[in-house]
mmCIF file of C-alpha atoms in Angstrom:
data_model
loop_
_atom_site.group_PDB
_atom_site.id
_atom_site.type_symbol
_atom_site.label_atom_id
_atom_site.label_comp_id
_atom_site.label_asym_id
_atom_site.label_seq_id
_atom_site.Cartn_x
_atom_site.Cartn_y
_atom_site.Cartn_z
ATOM 1 C CA MET Q 994 -12.948 6.775 10.824
ATOM 2 C CA ASN Q 995 -9.525 8.258 10.233
ATOM 3 C CA GLY Q 996 -9.784 9.740 6.721
ATOM 4 C CA THR Q 997 -11.824 12.381 4.984
ATOM 5 C CA ALA Q 998 -13.883 10.267 2.598
ATOM 6 C CA SER Q 999 -17.476 11.226 1.989
ATOM 7 C CA SER Q 1000 -20.279 8.876 2.963
ATOM 8 C CA GLU Q 1001 -20.360 7.718 -0.649
ATOM 9 C CA CYS Q 1002 -16.775 6.479 -0.916
ATOM 10 C CA LEU Q 1003 -14.347 4.925 1.525
ATOM 11 C CA ASN Q 1004 -10.678 5.644 0.878
ATOM 12 C CA LEU Q 1005 -8.716 2.437 1.354
ATOM 13 C CA GLY Q 1006 -4.999 1.832 1.342
ATOM 14 C CA LEU Q 1007 -3.415 -1.443 0.248
ATOM 15 C CA ILE Q 1008 -0.006 -2.699 1.315
ATOM 16 C CA GLY Q 1009 1.350 -5.327 -1.075
ATOM 17 C CA ALA Q 1010 0.617 -5.809 -4.771
ATOM 18 C CA GLY Q 1011 1.730 -9.379 -5.325
ATOM 19 C CA PRO Q 1012 -0.638 -12.016 -6.761
ATOM 20 C CA TRP Q 1013 -3.209 -11.683 -3.939
ATOM 21 C CA GLY Q 1014 -2.772 -7.940 -3.576
ATOM 22 C CA SER Q 1015 -3.503 -7.674 -7.297
ATOM 23 C CA ASN Q 1016 -6.764 -9.518 -6.662
ATOM 24 C CA TYR Q 1017 -7.696 -6.887 -4.090
ATOM 25 C CA ILE Q 1018 -6.977 -4.126 -6.613
ATOM 26 C CA LYS Q 1019 -9.237 -5.743 -9.220
ATOM 27 C CA THR Q 1020 -11.946 -6.453 -6.661
ATOM 28 C CA ILE Q 1021 -12.044 -2.915 -5.245
ATOM 29 C CA ALA Q 1022 -12.290 -1.535 -8.790
ATOM 30 C CA ARG Q 1023 -15.555 -3.484 -9.258
ATOM 31 C CA LEU Q 1024 -17.214 -2.270 -6.066
ATOM 32 C CA ASP Q 1025 -19.303 0.864 -5.593
ATOM 33 C CA GLY Q 1026 -18.516 3.187 -2.732
ATOM 34 C CA VAL Q 1027 -14.923 1.981 -2.307
ATOM 35 C CA CYS Q 1028 -11.808 3.713 -3.638
ATOM 36 C CA LEU Q 1029 -8.228 2.483 -3.615
ATOM 37 C CA SER Q 1030 -6.553 5.802 -2.923
ATOM 38 C CA ARG Q 1031 -3.112 4.626 -1.781
ATOM 39 C CA LEU Q 1032 -0.896 1.638 -2.554
ATOM 40 C CA ALA Q 1033 2.390 0.713 -0.885
ATOM 41 C CA SER Q 1034 4.281 -1.704 -3.094
ATOM 42 C CA ARG Q 1035 7.646 -2.415 -4.714
ATOM 43 C CA ASN Q 1036 6.039 -4.257 -7.599
ATOM 44 C CA PRO Q 1037 7.183 -2.435 -10.771
ATOM 45 C CA GLU Q 1038 3.787 -3.180 -12.309
ATOM 46 C CA SER Q 1039 1.974 -1.262 -9.540
ATOM 47 C CA PRO Q 1040 1.144 1.854 -11.645
ATOM 48 C CA ALA Q 1041 -0.494 -0.274 -14.325
ATOM 49 C CA LEU Q 1042 -2.328 -2.380 -11.746
ATOM 50 C CA ALA Q 1043 -3.655 0.509 -9.654
ATOM 51 C CA GLY Q 1044 -4.450 2.911 -12.492
ATOM 52 C CA THR Q 1045 -4.875 6.653 -12.176
ATOM 53 C CA GLY Q 1046 -6.064 8.300 -8.981
ATOM 54 C CA CYS Q 1047 -4.089 6.003 -6.679
ATOM 55 C CA GLN Q 1048 -0.980 7.344 -4.975
ATOM 56 C CA ILE Q 1049 1.817 4.774 -4.987
ATOM 57 C CA SER Q 1050 4.734 4.603 -2.575
ATOM 58 C CA GLU Q 1051 7.279 1.949 -1.661
ATOM 59 C CA ASN Q 1052 7.129 3.080 1.968
ATOM 60 C CA TRP Q 1053 4.180 1.573 3.851
ATOM 61 C CA ARG Q 1054 4.917 3.616 6.962
ATOM 62 C CA GLU Q 1055 4.577 6.788 4.907
ATOM 63 C CA MET Q 1056 1.208 5.557 3.674
ATOM 64 C CA LEU Q 1057 -0.084 4.812 7.187
ATOM 65 C CA ALA Q 1058 0.979 8.258 8.402
ATOM 66 C CA ALA Q 1059 -0.730 10.125 5.535
ATOM 67 C CA GLY Q 1060 -3.900 10.637 7.590
ATOM 68 C CA ASP Q 1061 -6.307 10.446 4.641
ATOM 69 C CA LEU Q 1062 -7.344 6.773 4.774
ATOM 70 C CA ASP Q 1063 -10.477 5.181 6.176
ATOM 71 C CA GLY Q 1064 -8.948 1.714 6.373
ATOM 72 C CA VAL Q 1065 -6.011 -0.369 5.233
ATOM 73 C CA ILE Q 1066 -5.672 -3.822 3.672
ATOM 74 C CA ILE Q 1067 -2.464 -5.780 4.323
ATOM 75 C CA ALA Q 1068 -1.568 -8.302 1.611
ATOM 76 C CA THR Q 1069 2.158 -8.731 2.207
ATOM 77 C CA PRO Q 1070 3.969 -12.008 2.953
ATOM 78 C CA ALA Q 1071 2.800 -13.295 6.330
ATOM 79 C CA ALA Q 1072 6.150 -12.618 8.016
ATOM 80 C CA PHE Q 1073 5.356 -8.878 7.870
ATOM 81 C CA HIS Q 1074 1.721 -9.057 9.014
ATOM 82 C CA ALA Q 1075 2.295 -8.481 12.724
ATOM 83 C CA GLU Q 1076 4.579 -5.463 12.344
ATOM 84 C CA ILE Q 1077 2.388 -3.718 9.788
ATOM 85 C CA THR Q 1078 -0.889 -4.521 11.551
ATOM 86 C CA LEU Q 1079 0.389 -3.168 14.855
ATOM 87 C CA ALA Q 1080 1.601 0.007 13.118
ATOM 88 C CA ALA Q 1081 -1.773 0.474 11.408
ATOM 89 C CA LEU Q 1082 -3.622 0.016 14.699
ATOM 90 C CA ASP Q 1083 -1.278 2.560 16.260
ATOM 91 C CA HIS Q 1084 -2.496 5.031 13.608
ATOM 92 C CA ASP Q 1085 -6.117 4.196 14.579
ATOM 93 C CA LEU Q 1086 -6.769 2.650 11.180
ATOM 94 C CA PRO Q 1087 -9.246 -0.210 10.667
ATOM 95 C CA VAL Q 1088 -7.366 -3.226 9.292
ATOM 96 C CA LEU Q 1089 -8.118 -6.119 6.965
ATOM 97 C CA VAL Q 1090 -5.055 -8.372 7.140
ATOM 98 C CA GLU Q 1091 -4.521 -11.461 5.038
ATOM 99 C CA LYS Q 1092 -4.294 -14.905 6.580
ATOM 100 C CA PRO Q 1093 -2.536 -16.118 8.584
ATOM 101 C CA MET Q 1094 -2.852 -13.107 10.865
ATOM 102 C CA THR Q 1095 0.712 -13.706 12.070
ATOM 103 C CA LEU Q 1096 3.266 -16.531 12.040
ATOM 104 C CA SER Q 1097 3.507 -16.976 15.823
ATOM 105 C CA ALA Q 1098 1.108 -17.202 18.721
ATOM 106 C CA SER Q 1099 2.934 -14.455 20.628
ATOM 107 C CA GLU Q 1100 2.564 -12.052 17.697
ATOM 108 C CA ALA Q 1101 -1.105 -12.984 17.322
ATOM 109 C CA GLU Q 1102 -1.707 -12.294 21.008
ATOM 110 C CA ALA Q 1103 0.024 -8.920 20.644
ATOM 111 C CA VAL Q 1104 -2.187 -7.980 17.685
ATOM 112 C CA LEU Q 1105 -5.360 -9.003 19.502
ATOM 113 C CA GLY Q 1106 -4.239 -7.149 22.628
ATOM 114 C CA ALA Q 1107 -3.567 -3.981 20.641
ATOM 115 C CA ALA Q 1108 -6.956 -4.215 18.914
ATOM 116 C CA ARG Q 1109 -8.718 -4.589 22.258
ATOM 117 C CA SER Q 1110 -6.822 -1.780 23.975
ATOM 118 C CA LYS Q 1111 -7.567 0.627 21.128
ATOM 119 C CA ASN Q 1112 -11.159 -0.555 20.516
ATOM 120 C CA SER Q 1113 -10.154 -1.146 16.915
ATOM 121 C CA ILE Q 1114 -11.735 -2.711 13.858
ATOM 122 C CA ILE Q 1115 -9.794 -5.662 12.499
ATOM 123 C CA ARG Q 1116 -10.678 -8.368 10.009
ATOM 124 C CA VAL Q 1117 -8.576 -11.387 8.967
ATOM 125 C CA GLY Q 1118 -8.744 -12.639 5.387
ATOM 126 C CA HIS Q 1119 -9.869 -16.212 6.052
ATOM 127 C CA ILE Q 1120 -11.500 -15.930 2.661
ATOM 128 C CA HIS Q 1121 -13.668 -19.070 2.759
ATOM 129 C CA LEU Q 1122 -15.521 -17.755 5.801
ATOM 130 C CA TYR Q 1123 -16.863 -14.982 3.550
ATOM 131 C CA SER Q 1124 -18.069 -17.359 0.834
ATOM 132 C CA ALA Q 1125 -21.805 -17.450 0.140
ATOM 133 C CA ALA Q 1126 -21.528 -21.258 0.288
ATOM 134 C CA TRP Q 1127 -20.025 -21.097 3.769
ATOM 135 C CA GLU Q 1128 -22.769 -18.720 4.868
ATOM 136 C CA ALA Q 1129 -25.334 -21.248 3.586
ATOM 137 C CA LEU Q 1130 -23.520 -24.159 5.244
ATOM 138 C CA LYS Q 1131 -23.723 -22.530 8.661
ATOM 139 C CA ARG Q 1132 -27.377 -21.639 8.086
ATOM 140 C CA GLU Q 1133 -28.386 -25.147 6.973
ATOM 141 C CA ALA Q 1134 -26.374 -26.778 9.779
ATOM 142 C CA ARG Q 1135 -28.903 -25.532 12.337
ATOM 143 C CA ALA Q 1136 -31.487 -28.061 11.146
ATOM 144 C CA LEU Q 1137 -29.180 -31.104 11.086
ATOM 145 C CA GLY Q 1138 -28.599 -31.685 14.767
ATOM 146 C CA PRO Q 1139 -25.255 -32.037 16.553
ATOM 147 C CA LEU Q 1140 -21.999 -31.838 14.608
ATOM 148 C CA ARG Q 1141 -20.173 -35.181 14.748
ATOM 149 C CA ALA Q 1142 -17.068 -34.905 12.562
ATOM 150 C CA ILE Q 1143 -15.264 -32.864 9.930
ATOM 151 C CA SER Q 1144 -13.029 -34.037 7.107
ATOM 152 C CA THR Q 1145 -11.213 -31.801 4.628
ATOM 153 C CA VAL Q 1146 -8.917 -32.153 1.624
ATOM 154 C CA ALA Q 1147 -7.030 -29.134 0.309
ATOM 155 C CA GLY Q 1148 -4.053 -28.312 -1.872
ATOM 156 C CA LYS Q 1149 -2.653 -28.258 -5.382
ATOM 157 C CA TRP Q 1150 0.661 -28.716 -7.189
ATOM 158 C CA GLY Q 1151 3.300 -26.298 -5.865
ATOM 159 C CA PRO Q 1152 4.671 -23.752 -5.591
ATOM 160 C CA PHE Q 1153 7.550 -25.215 -3.586
ATOM 161 C CA ASN Q 1154 9.646 -22.109 -3.019
ATOM 162 C CA ARG Q 1155 7.038 -20.179 -1.068
ATOM 163 C CA GLN Q 1156 7.870 -18.352 2.134
ATOM 164 C CA ALA Q 1157 4.933 -20.006 3.915
ATOM 165 C CA PRO Q 1158 4.954 -23.851 3.983
ATOM 166 C CA VAL Q 1159 1.889 -25.897 3.112
ATOM 167 C CA LEU Q 1160 0.673 -26.029 6.732
ATOM 168 C CA TRP Q 1161 0.436 -22.232 6.976
ATOM 169 C CA GLU Q 1162 -0.505 -21.554 3.350
ATOM 170 C CA TRP Q 1163 -3.334 -24.070 3.047
ATOM 171 C CA GLY Q 1164 -3.936 -25.087 6.644
ATOM 172 C CA SER Q 1165 -4.869 -21.547 7.692
ATOM 173 C CA HIS Q 1166 -8.086 -21.911 5.711
ATOM 174 C CA ASP Q 1167 -9.056 -25.373 6.956
ATOM 175 C CA VAL Q 1168 -8.261 -24.658 10.592
ATOM 176 C CA ALA Q 1169 -10.218 -21.375 10.425
ATOM 177 C CA MET Q 1170 -13.217 -23.184 8.929
ATOM 178 C CA CYS Q 1171 -13.108 -25.876 11.611
ATOM 179 C CA LEU Q 1172 -12.819 -23.382 14.466
ATOM 180 C CA ASP Q 1173 -15.532 -21.165 13.012
ATOM 181 C CA LEU Q 1174 -17.960 -24.069 12.652
ATOM 182 C CA VAL Q 1175 -17.234 -25.711 16.012
ATOM 183 C CA GLY Q 1176 -17.012 -22.368 17.819
ATOM 184 C CA ARG Q 1177 -13.892 -23.046 19.891
ATOM 185 C CA PRO Q 1178 -10.244 -24.102 19.567
ATOM 186 C CA PRO Q 1179 -9.374 -27.819 19.717
ATOM 187 C CA GLU Q 1180 -8.383 -29.499 22.992
ATOM 188 C CA LYS Q 1181 -5.826 -31.736 21.248
ATOM 189 C CA THR Q 1182 -3.916 -31.612 17.962
ATOM 190 C CA ALA Q 1183 -1.761 -34.040 15.991
ATOM 191 C CA ALA Q 1184 0.168 -33.733 12.730
ATOM 192 C CA ARG Q 1185 1.745 -36.404 10.527
ATOM 193 C CA VAL Q 1186 3.892 -36.094 7.420
ATOM 194 C CA ILE Q 1187 2.597 -38.525 4.790
ATOM 195 C CA GLU Q 1188 5.066 -37.636 2.045
ATOM 196 C CA ARG Q 1189 8.053 -35.410 1.416
ATOM 197 C CA ARG Q 1190 9.327 -35.016 -2.115
ATOM 198 C CA LEU Q 1191 12.149 -32.919 -3.533
ATOM 199 C CA ILE Q 1192 11.017 -31.301 -6.779
ATOM 200 C CA GLU Q 1193 14.112 -30.560 -8.864
ATOM 201 C CA GLU Q 1194 12.528 -29.619 -12.186
ATOM 202 C CA GLY Q 1195 10.504 -26.604 -13.237
ATOM 203 C CA PRO Q 1196 10.426 -23.011 -11.968
ATOM 204 C CA ASP Q 1197 9.158 -23.887 -8.493
ATOM 205 C CA ARG Q 1198 11.885 -26.242 -7.340
ATOM 206 C CA GLY Q 1199 11.913 -27.174 -3.664
ATOM 207 C CA GLU Q 1200 10.392 -29.608 -1.179
ATOM 208 C CA GLY Q 1201 6.775 -30.660 -1.479
ATOM 209 C CA MET Q 1202 4.856 -32.122 1.439
ATOM 210 C CA SER Q 1203 1.630 -33.962 2.224
ATOM 211 C CA LEU Q 1204 0.229 -33.737 5.759
ATOM 212 C CA VAL Q 1205 -2.624 -35.164 7.792
ATOM 213 C CA LEU Q 1206 -3.795 -33.072 10.737
ATOM 214 C CA ASP Q 1207 -6.119 -34.209 13.517
ATOM 215 C CA LEU Q 1208 -8.064 -31.783 15.685
ATOM 216 C CA ASP Q 1209 -9.992 -33.044 18.722
ATOM 217 C CA PHE Q 1210 -12.735 -30.726 19.969
ATOM 218 C CA SER Q 1211 -13.930 -33.071 22.717
ATOM 219 C CA GLY Q 1212 -16.903 -34.683 21.010
ATOM 220 C CA VAL Q 1213 -16.115 -33.469 17.484
ATOM 221 C CA THR Q 1214 -13.128 -34.672 15.491
ATOM 222 C CA ALA Q 1215 -11.621 -33.067 12.403
ATOM 223 C CA LYS Q 1216 -9.222 -34.719 9.958
ATOM 224 C CA ILE Q 1217 -7.454 -32.381 7.526
ATOM 225 C CA ALA Q 1218 -5.429 -33.590 4.520
ATOM 226 C CA LEU Q 1219 -3.137 -30.951 2.999
ATOM 227 C CA SER Q 1220 -0.653 -31.191 0.147
ATOM 228 C CA ASP Q 1221 1.232 -29.130 -2.391
ATOM 229 C CA LEU Q 1222 1.783 -32.349 -4.397
ATOM 230 C CA TYR Q 1223 -1.781 -32.791 -5.714
ATOM 231 C CA GLU Q 1224 -1.957 -32.682 -9.500
ATOM 232 C CA ASP Q 1225 -5.339 -30.941 -9.384
ATOM 233 C CA ALA Q 1226 -6.570 -28.210 -7.052
ATOM 234 C CA ASN Q 1227 -8.710 -29.424 -4.144
ATOM 235 C CA ARG Q 1228 -10.807 -27.650 -1.548
ATOM 236 C CA LEU Q 1229 -13.345 -30.056 -0.062
ATOM 237 C CA PHE Q 1230 -14.818 -29.579 3.417
ATOM 238 C CA THR Q 1231 -17.317 -32.147 4.715
ATOM 239 C CA ALA Q 1232 -19.221 -31.525 7.940
ATOM 240 C CA SER Q 1233 -21.070 -34.593 9.262
ATOM 241 C CA PHE Q 1234 -24.090 -33.960 11.454
ATOM 242 C CA GLU Q 1235 -26.592 -36.265 13.112
ATOM 243 C CA GLY Q 1236 -29.050 -35.532 10.292
ATOM 244 C CA GLY Q 1237 -26.756 -35.532 7.245
ATOM 245 C CA GLU Q 1238 -23.612 -34.166 5.643
ATOM 246 C CA LEU Q 1239 -22.924 -30.716 4.239
ATOM 247 C CA VAL Q 1240 -20.207 -30.744 1.584
ATOM 248 C CA TYR Q 1241 -18.454 -27.466 0.724
ATOM 249 C CA ASP Q 1242 -16.652 -27.920 -2.600
ATOM 250 C CA ASP Q 1243 -14.845 -24.742 -3.619
ATOM 251 C CA THR Q 1244 -13.433 -26.228 -6.845
ATOM 252 C CA GLY Q 1245 -16.640 -27.891 -8.055
ATOM 253 C CA PRO Q 1246 -19.581 -26.488 -10.033
ATOM 254 C CA GLU Q 1247 -21.889 -26.834 -7.013
ATOM 255 C CA LYS Q 1248 -20.284 -25.137 -4.037
ATOM 256 C CA LEU Q 1249 -22.525 -26.720 -1.397
ATOM 257 C CA ARG Q 1250 -24.440 -29.996 -1.245
ATOM 258 C CA LEU Q 1251 -26.552 -31.674 1.430
ATOM 259 C CA LYS Q 1252 -26.344 -35.474 1.625
ATOM 260 C CA THR Q 1253 -28.736 -37.366 3.873
ATOM 261 C CA MET Q 1254 -27.913 -40.918 2.679
ATOM 262 C CA PRO Q 1255 -24.604 -42.573 1.656
ATOM 263 C CA ARG Q 1256 -25.401 -42.663 -2.074
ATOM 264 C CA ASP Q 1257 -27.407 -39.487 -2.130
ATOM 265 C CA PRO Q 1258 -25.965 -37.158 -4.834
ATOM 266 C CA GLY Q 1259 -26.942 -34.270 -2.616
ATOM 267 C CA ALA Q 1260 -29.357 -31.372 -2.710
ATOM 268 C CA THR Q 1261 -27.884 -28.055 -3.846
ATOM 269 C CA PHE Q 1262 -28.590 -24.514 -2.760
ATOM 270 C CA LYS Q 1263 -29.119 -21.131 -4.343
ATOM 271 C CA LEU Q 1264 -26.328 -18.948 -3.012
ATOM 272 C CA GLY Q 1265 -26.019 -15.235 -2.428
ATOM 273 C CA PRO Q 1266 -24.174 -12.985 -4.886
ATOM 274 C CA GLY Q 1267 -20.529 -11.943 -4.940
ATOM 275 C CA THR Q 1268 -17.152 -13.632 -4.856
ATOM 276 C CA PRO Q 1269 -15.680 -14.405 -1.433
ATOM 277 C CA LEU Q 1270 -13.166 -11.562 -1.840
ATOM 278 C CA GLU Q 1271 -15.867 -9.078 -2.824
ATOM 279 C CA ARG Q 1272 -17.884 -10.126 0.191
ATOM 280 C CA ALA Q 1273 -14.830 -9.813 2.460
ATOM 281 C CA VAL Q 1274 -14.082 -6.276 1.288
ATOM 282 C CA LEU Q 1275 -17.728 -5.245 1.590
ATOM 283 C CA ASP Q 1276 -17.912 -6.725 5.091
ATOM 284 C CA PHE Q 1277 -14.808 -4.758 6.068
ATOM 285 C CA CYS Q 1278 -16.246 -1.565 4.606
ATOM 286 C CA ALA Q 1279 -19.529 -2.101 6.462
ATOM 287 C CA ALA Q 1280 -17.600 -2.420 9.721
ATOM 288 C CA VAL Q 1281 -15.632 0.759 8.952
ATOM 289 C CA ARG Q 1282 -18.824 2.688 8.214
ATOM 290 C CA LYS Q 1283 -20.429 1.405 11.407
ATOM 291 C CA GLY Q 1284 -17.394 2.560 13.362
ATOM 292 C CA SER Q 1285 -17.909 0.320 16.418
ATOM 293 C CA PRO Q 1286 -15.027 -1.661 17.974
ATOM 294 C CA ASP Q 1287 -14.852 -5.022 16.215
ATOM 295 C CA TYR Q 1288 -12.076 -7.495 16.953
ATOM 296 C CA ASP Q 1289 -13.836 -10.875 17.180
ATOM 297 C CA ASP Q 1290 -12.152 -11.791 13.895
ATOM 298 C CA ALA Q 1291 -8.758 -11.085 15.472
ATOM 299 C CA ALA Q 1292 -9.656 -13.468 18.304
ATOM 300 C CA LEU Q 1293 -10.400 -16.181 15.747
ATOM 301 C CA GLY Q 1294 -7.171 -15.267 13.925
ATOM 302 C CA ARG Q 1295 -5.267 -15.691 17.211
ATOM 303 C CA ASP Q 1296 -6.854 -19.105 17.809
ATOM 304 C CA VAL Q 1297 -6.007 -20.205 14.259
ATOM 305 C CA VAL Q 1298 -2.359 -19.172 14.665
ATOM 306 C CA GLN Q 1299 -2.107 -20.891 18.047
ATOM 307 C CA THR Q 1300 -3.492 -24.112 16.541
ATOM 308 C CA LEU Q 1301 -1.149 -23.949 13.552
ATOM 309 C CA GLU Q 1302 1.824 -23.344 15.843
ATOM 310 C CA GLN Q 1303 0.914 -26.417 17.908
ATOM 311 C CA LEU Q 1304 0.668 -28.504 14.732
ATOM 312 C CA ASP Q 1305 3.899 -27.066 13.315
ATOM 313 C CA LYS Q 1306 5.853 -28.263 16.351
ATOM 314 C CA GLN Q 1307 4.726 -31.829 15.624
ATOM 315 C CA ILE Q 1308 6.002 -31.877 12.034
ATOM 316 C CA LEU Q 1309 9.453 -33.470 12.017
#
């Protein structure tokens, strides 16, 4: 632990106060034993977002060098993840970095290598892996026999001017879920563009895209449909086992269902408390308090980035 927090409160720093960074600020404010003591951001609304007691600076390097933090959360655009994560690890700070961990396989390998060499603590914000429904899905899967196939649908309308295209923005989640459930990277990948559309009206003008991705895990296949052209938000992950299907539906009222027959409406489950982001922050804090080297999540983050890079090269 690098800072001077008491056992009752961890002092966290946050880099980035955009839409997702703002969610971190609100989440930390709800949690006991966690304090947002520093924020690095150029958002003019940062003082109002962070409130009193949080030191705000536009210089993230200055924040990392302060020496009074127990851990840092990185919620900047993905293009900056590698540079900032490596700098934080160099300051011996535990890191929770948003997904994707980096935007290239070489950067991801560098981050994982640095974490290993320094015996660091690093978490990657593949937020659905922290969901209580995902925790239940993996638990219930043990009784359903071998995994046969995965199918997912994810996306919503826009925005079309984002720095990260739909593959990296939405696909990071689906690929992470597939790799986490199967337990290894795919042997083969394929990507097809189903639709490209130029959106010329509204505030988010740009190119929209629908993709179908295929992952072959040698015995388990995964088909992923992604789009920023869906009128309604979708996040549906179906895992088919020998003994039934588990359906993770992040946008529905029932987050997890078990179907054992084709027309079966599905049994539901009582899930643990907390939003996925609350659970992610608490998991990070637990790792910081434990203090042991912990970079398995960075290894998964590396595998996710490598898979996305392979798929990206196939999109023409």
